[in-house]
Short mmCIF file of C-alpha atoms and ligand atoms in Angstrom, two decimals:
data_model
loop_
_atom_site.label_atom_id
_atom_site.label_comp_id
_atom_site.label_asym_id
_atom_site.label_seq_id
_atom_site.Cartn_x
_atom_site.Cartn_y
_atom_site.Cartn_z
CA UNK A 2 -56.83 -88.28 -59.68
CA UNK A 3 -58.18 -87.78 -56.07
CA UNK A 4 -54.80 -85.26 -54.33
CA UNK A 5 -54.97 -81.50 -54.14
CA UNK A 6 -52.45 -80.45 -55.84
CA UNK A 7 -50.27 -78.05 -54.24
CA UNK A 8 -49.18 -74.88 -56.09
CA UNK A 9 -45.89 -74.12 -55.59
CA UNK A 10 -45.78 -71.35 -57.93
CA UNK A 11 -48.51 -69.90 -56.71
CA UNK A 12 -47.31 -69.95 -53.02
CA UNK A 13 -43.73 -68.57 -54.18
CA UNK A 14 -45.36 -65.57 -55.78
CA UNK A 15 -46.96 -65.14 -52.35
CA UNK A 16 -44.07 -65.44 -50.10
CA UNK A 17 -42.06 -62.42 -52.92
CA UNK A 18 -45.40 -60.19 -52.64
CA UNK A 19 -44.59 -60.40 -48.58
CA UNK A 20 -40.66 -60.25 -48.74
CA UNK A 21 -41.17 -57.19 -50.91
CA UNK A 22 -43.88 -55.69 -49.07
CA UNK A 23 -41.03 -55.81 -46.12
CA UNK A 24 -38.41 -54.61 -48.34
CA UNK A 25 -40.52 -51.44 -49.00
CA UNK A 26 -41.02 -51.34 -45.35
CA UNK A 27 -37.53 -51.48 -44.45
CA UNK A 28 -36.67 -48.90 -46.89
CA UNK A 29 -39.50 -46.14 -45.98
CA UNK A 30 -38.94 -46.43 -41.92
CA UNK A 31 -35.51 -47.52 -41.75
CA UNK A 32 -33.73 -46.15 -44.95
CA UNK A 33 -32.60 -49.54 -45.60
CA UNK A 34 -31.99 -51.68 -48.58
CA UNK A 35 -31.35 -55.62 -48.03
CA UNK A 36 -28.29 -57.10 -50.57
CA UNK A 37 -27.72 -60.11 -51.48
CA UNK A 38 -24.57 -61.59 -53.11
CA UNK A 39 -24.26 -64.47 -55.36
CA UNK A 40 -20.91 -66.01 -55.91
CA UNK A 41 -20.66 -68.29 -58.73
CA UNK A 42 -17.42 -69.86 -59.95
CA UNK A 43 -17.17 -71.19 -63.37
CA UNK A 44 -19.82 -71.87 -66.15
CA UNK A 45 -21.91 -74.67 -64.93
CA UNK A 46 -24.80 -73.92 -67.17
CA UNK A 47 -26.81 -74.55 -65.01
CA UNK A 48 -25.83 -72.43 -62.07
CA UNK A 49 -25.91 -69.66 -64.51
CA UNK A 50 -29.46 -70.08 -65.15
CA UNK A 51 -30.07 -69.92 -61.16
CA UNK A 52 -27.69 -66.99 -60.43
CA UNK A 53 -29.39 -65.16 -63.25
CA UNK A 54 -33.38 -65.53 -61.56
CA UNK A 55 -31.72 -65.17 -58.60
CA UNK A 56 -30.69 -61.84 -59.11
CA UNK A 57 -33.37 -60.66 -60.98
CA UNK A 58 -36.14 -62.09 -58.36
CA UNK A 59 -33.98 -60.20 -56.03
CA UNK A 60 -34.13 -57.33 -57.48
CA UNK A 61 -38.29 -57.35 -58.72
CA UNK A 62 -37.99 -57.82 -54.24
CA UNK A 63 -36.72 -54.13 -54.26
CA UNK A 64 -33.35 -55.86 -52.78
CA UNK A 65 -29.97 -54.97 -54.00
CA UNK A 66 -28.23 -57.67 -56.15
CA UNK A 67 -24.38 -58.40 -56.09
CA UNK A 68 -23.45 -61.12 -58.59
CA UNK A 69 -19.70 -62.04 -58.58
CA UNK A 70 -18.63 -64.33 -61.66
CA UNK A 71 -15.41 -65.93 -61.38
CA UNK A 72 -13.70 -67.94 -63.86
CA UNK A 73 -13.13 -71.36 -63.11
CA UNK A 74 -9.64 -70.99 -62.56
CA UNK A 75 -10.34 -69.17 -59.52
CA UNK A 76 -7.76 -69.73 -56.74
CA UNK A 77 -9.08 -70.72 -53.02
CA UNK A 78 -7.19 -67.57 -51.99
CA UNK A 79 -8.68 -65.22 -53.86
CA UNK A 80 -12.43 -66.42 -53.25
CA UNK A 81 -11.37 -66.60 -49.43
CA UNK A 82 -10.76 -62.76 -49.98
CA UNK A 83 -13.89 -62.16 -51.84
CA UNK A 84 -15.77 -63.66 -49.09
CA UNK A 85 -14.28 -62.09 -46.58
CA UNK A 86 -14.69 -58.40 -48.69
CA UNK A 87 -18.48 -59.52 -48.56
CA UNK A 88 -18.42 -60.34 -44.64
CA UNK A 89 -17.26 -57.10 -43.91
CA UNK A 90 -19.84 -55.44 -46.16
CA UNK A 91 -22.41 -53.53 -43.89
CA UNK A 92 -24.27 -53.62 -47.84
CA UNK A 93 -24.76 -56.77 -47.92
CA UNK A 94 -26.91 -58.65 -45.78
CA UNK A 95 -27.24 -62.29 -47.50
CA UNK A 96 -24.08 -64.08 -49.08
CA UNK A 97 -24.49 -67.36 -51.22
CA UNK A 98 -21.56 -69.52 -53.34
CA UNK A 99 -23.17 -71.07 -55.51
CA UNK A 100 -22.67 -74.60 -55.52
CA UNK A 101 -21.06 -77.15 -56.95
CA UNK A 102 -17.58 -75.47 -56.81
CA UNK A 103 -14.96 -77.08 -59.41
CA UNK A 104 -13.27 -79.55 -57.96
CA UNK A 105 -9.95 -77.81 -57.15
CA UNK A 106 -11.41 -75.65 -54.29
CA UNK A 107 -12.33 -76.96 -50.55
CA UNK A 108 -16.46 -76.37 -50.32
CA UNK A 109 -16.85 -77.29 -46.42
CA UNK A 110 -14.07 -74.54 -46.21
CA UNK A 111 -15.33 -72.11 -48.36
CA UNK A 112 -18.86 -72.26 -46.97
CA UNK A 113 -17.35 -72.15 -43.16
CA UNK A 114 -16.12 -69.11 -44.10
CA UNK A 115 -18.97 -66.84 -44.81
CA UNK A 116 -20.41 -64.81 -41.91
CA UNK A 117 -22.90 -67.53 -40.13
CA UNK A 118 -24.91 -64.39 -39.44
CA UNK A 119 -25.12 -63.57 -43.40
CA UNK A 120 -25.49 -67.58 -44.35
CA UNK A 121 -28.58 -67.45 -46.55
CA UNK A 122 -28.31 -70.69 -47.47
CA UNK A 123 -28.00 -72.12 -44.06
CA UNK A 124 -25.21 -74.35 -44.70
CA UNK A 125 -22.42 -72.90 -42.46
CA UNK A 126 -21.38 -75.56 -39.56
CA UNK A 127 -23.13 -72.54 -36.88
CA UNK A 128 -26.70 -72.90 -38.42
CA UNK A 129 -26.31 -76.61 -38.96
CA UNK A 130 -25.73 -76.53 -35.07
CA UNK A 131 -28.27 -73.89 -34.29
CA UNK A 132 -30.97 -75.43 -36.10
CA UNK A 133 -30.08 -78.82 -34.63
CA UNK A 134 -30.36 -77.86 -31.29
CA UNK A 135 -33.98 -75.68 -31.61
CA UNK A 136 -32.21 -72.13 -31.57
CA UNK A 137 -32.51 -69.29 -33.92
CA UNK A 138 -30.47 -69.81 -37.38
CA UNK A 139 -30.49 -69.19 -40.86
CA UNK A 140 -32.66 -72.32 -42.41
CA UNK A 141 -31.43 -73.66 -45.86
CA UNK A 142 -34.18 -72.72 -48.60
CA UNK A 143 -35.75 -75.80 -50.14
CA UNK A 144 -36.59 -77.50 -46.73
CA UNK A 145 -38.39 -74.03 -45.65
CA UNK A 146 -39.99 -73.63 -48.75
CA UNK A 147 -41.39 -77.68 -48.12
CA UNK A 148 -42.40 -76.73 -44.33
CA UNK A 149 -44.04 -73.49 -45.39
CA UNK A 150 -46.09 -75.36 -47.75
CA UNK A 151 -46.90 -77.97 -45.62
CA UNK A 152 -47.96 -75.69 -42.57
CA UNK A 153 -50.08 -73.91 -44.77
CA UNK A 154 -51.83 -77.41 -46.10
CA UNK A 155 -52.21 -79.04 -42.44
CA UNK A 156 -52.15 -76.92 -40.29
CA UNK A 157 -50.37 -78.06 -37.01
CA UNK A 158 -47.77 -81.00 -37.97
CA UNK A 159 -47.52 -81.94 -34.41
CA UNK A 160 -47.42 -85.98 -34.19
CA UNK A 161 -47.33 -87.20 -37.71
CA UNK A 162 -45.30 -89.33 -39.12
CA UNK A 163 -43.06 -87.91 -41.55
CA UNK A 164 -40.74 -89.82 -43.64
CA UNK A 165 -37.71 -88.14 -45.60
CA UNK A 166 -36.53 -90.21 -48.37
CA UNK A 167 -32.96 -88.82 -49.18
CA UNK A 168 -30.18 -88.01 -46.51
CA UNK A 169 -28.03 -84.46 -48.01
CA UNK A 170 -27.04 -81.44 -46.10
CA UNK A 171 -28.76 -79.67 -48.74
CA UNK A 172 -32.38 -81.12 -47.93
CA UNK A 173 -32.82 -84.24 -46.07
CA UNK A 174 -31.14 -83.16 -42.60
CA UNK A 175 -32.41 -79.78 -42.58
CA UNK A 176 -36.03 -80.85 -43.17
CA UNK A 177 -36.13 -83.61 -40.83
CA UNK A 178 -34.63 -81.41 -37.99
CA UNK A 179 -37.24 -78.93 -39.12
CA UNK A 180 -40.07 -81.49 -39.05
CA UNK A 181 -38.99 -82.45 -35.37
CA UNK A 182 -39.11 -79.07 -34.33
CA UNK A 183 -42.64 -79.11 -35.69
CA UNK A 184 -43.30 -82.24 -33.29
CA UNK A 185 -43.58 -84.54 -36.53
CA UNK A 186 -42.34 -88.66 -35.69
CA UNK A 187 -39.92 -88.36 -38.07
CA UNK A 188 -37.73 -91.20 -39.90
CA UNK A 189 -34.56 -90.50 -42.92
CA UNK A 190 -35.28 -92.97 -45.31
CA UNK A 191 -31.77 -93.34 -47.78
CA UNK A 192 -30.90 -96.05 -50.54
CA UNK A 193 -29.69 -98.62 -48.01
CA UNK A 194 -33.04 -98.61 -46.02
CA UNK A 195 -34.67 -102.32 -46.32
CA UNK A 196 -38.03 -101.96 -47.13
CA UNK A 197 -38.57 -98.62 -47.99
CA UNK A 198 -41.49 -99.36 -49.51
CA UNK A 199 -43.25 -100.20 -46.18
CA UNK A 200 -41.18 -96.99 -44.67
CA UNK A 201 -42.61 -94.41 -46.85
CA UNK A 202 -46.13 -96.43 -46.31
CA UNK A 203 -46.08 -95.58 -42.31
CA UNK A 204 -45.82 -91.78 -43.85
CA UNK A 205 -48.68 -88.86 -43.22
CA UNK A 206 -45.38 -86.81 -44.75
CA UNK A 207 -43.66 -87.55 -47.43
CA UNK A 208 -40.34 -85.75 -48.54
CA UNK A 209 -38.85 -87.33 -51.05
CA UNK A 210 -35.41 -85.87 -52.10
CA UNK A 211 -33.43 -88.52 -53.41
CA UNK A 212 -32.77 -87.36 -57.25
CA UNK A 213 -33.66 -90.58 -58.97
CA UNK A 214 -36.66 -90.18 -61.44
CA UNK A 215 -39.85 -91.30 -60.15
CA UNK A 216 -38.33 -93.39 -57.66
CA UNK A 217 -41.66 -93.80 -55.42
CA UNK A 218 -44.64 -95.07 -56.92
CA UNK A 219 -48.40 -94.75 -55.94
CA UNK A 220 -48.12 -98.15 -53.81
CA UNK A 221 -45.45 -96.65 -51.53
CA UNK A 222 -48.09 -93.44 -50.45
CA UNK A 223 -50.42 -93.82 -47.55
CA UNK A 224 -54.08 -93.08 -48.46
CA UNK A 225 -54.97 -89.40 -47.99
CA UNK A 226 -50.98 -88.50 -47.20
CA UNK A 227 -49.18 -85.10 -48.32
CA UNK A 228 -46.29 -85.86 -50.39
CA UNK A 229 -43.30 -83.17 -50.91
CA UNK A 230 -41.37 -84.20 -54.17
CA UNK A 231 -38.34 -82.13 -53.79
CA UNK A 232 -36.66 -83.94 -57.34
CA UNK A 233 -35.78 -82.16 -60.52
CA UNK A 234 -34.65 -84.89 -62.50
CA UNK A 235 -34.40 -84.15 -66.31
CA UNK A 236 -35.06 -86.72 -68.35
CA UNK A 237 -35.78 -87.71 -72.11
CA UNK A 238 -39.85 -89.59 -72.97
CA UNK A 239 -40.79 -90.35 -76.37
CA UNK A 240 -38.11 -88.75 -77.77
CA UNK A 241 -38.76 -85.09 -75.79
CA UNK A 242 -36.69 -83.94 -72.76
CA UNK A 243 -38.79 -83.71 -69.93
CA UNK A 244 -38.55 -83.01 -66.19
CA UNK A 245 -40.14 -85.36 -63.25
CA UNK A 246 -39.44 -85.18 -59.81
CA UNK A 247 -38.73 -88.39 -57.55
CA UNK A 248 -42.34 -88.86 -56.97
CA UNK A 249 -44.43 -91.14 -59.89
CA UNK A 250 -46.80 -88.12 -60.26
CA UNK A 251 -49.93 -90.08 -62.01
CA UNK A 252 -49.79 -92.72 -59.49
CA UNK A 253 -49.29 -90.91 -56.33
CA UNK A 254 -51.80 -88.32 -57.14
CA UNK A 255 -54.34 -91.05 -57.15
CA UNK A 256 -53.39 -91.93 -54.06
CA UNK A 257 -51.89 -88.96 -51.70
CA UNK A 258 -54.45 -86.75 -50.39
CA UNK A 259 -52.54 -83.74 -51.45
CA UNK A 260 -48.64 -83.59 -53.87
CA UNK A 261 -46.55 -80.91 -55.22
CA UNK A 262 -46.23 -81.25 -58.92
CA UNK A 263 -42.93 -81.63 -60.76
CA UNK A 264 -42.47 -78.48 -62.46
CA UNK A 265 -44.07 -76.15 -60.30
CA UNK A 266 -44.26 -77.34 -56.98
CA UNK A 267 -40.56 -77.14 -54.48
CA UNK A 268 -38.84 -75.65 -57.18
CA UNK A 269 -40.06 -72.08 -57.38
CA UNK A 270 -40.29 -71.83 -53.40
CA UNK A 271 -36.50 -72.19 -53.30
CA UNK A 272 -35.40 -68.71 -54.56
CA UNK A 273 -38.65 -67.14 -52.75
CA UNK A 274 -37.26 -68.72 -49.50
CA UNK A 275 -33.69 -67.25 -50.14
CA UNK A 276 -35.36 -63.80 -50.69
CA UNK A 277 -37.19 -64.47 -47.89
CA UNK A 278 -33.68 -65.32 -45.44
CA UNK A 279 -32.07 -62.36 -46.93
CA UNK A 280 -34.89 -59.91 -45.13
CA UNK A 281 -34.65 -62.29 -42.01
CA UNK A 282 -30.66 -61.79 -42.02
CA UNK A 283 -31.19 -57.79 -42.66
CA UNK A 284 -33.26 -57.53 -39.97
CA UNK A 285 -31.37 -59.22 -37.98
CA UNK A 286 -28.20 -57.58 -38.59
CA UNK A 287 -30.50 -54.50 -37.51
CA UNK A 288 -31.74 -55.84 -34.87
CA UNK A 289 -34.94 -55.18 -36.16
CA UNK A 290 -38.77 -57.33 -35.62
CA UNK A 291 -38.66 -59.74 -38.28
CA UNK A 292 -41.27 -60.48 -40.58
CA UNK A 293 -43.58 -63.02 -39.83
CA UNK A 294 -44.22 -66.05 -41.48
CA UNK A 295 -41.21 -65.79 -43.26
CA UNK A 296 -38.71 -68.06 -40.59
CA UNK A 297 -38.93 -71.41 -39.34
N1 LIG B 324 -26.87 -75.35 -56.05
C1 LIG B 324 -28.07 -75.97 -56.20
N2 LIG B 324 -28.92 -75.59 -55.22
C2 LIG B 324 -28.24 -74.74 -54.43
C3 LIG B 324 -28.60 -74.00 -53.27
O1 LIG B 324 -29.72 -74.07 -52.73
N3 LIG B 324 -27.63 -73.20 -52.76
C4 LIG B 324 -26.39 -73.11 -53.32
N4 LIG B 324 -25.49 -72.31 -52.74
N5 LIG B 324 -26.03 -73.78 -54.39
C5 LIG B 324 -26.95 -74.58 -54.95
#
């Protein structure tokens, strides 16, 4: 194995040491506590297990941590209302819904409802725009988490190629516009692409967020390139569940000149990221100097 191999974890617990560092800040000079609210709906097990670090990273921040738990049932009404209680809130600063949503209630709508301003997760139709167009917005978490981590790596991105396999809202838009606005030559690579194997080749970046289990072997990764593997796939070996990102890990590590490993790489700079937007948003919403390093 010849690739650095990039430690997510490590770099997370970094990025909470300086979010709380401005948290403590915020409170001695300003008298000010940033909040963040978590909406979940239903009992995806899953989502509980992310609402529940999320709060609990939030609070280790110094931040204030409003979790809302809604049964499933949940009418589009009454989470309209919640949200809009929230928006109004001069307490809280950051607002995410959890997603998915059960199937009965509208996301695009739900999400277009929150306060752009207190979007943590970036994904109202205003930052979309905003960060589209090269203007100050709130950047969705896992692609800032991936260019944090690969700023800190290279250096200056300007004028590499970067290829993003996987087209969501989620990851693969945000992170290509944010690899453009980083002066990267930047392709979205998707399931329909024809040779994607030569694609991901041309790449000195490679994101791949496509959720399929080791997708992209060592043969598709340019010699010496940095490879983002953005995939939490679980899945069962030798009779053991097991998780693996989208990235052939063995392979590509003998290949890529530096990877994120699969646990431990994307996956903990996600909720550090949202910690990190919630100080940006407070801040803001104060028209405060944000802290640096923490923004796109
Ligand atoms: N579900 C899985 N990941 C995310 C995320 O980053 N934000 C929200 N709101 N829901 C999610």
């Amino acid at each position: 194995m010849s690739a650095k191999i990039i430690d997510g974890k490590a770099f997370a617990a970094t990025v909470r040491e300086k979010v709380a560092g401005h948290v403590a800040k915020l409170k001695e000079e300003h008298n000010i506590t940033p909040g963040l609210a978590v909406v979940l709906v239903g009992e995806d097990p899953a989502s509980e297990v992310y609402v529940r670090n999320k709060g609990k990273q939030t609070v280790e921040a110094g931040m204030n941590s409003f979790e809302h738990k809604l049964p499933a049932e949940t009418s589009e009404a009454d989470l309209l209302a919640l949200i809009d209680r929230l928006n109004n809130d001069p307490a809280v600063h950051g607002i995410l819904v959890q997603l998915p949503l059960p199937g009965h209630l509208d996301s695009d709508l739900v999400i277009n409802s929150i306060e752009p301003s207190k979007d943590v997760d970036g994904f109202h139709i205003s930052n979309v725009g905003l960060l589209g167009t090269g203007q100050k917005s709130m950047v969705p978490c896992t692609p800032l988490g991936c260019l944090m981590m690969l700023r800190d790596h290279l250096g200056n991105l300007s004028g590499l190629n970067a290829v993003v396999v996987g087209r969501s809202n989620i990851v693969g838009k945000p992170m290509a516009q944010l690899l453009l606005g980083d002066s990267c030559t930047v392709t979205i690579a998707h399931s329909r692409t024809k040779d994607l194997p030569e694609v991901c080749r041309r790449a000195d970046i490679l994101v791949a967020a496509v959720g399929r289990p080791e997708m992209i072997p060592g043969d598709w990764v340019k010699p010496g390139a940095t490879v983002i593997d953005v995939g939490i796939n679980r899945i069962e070996r030798d009779g053991k569940n097991k998780l693996v990102g989208d990235v052939e890990f063995a392979s590509a590590a003998e290949v890529a000149g530096a990877i994120t490993p699969v646990p431990g790489g994307v996956g903990p700079m996600t909720i550090a990221c949202l910690l990190a937007n919630t100080v940006t948003a407070c801040c803001r919403a104060h028209g405060l100097s944000e802290p640096d390093g923490l923004t796109a």
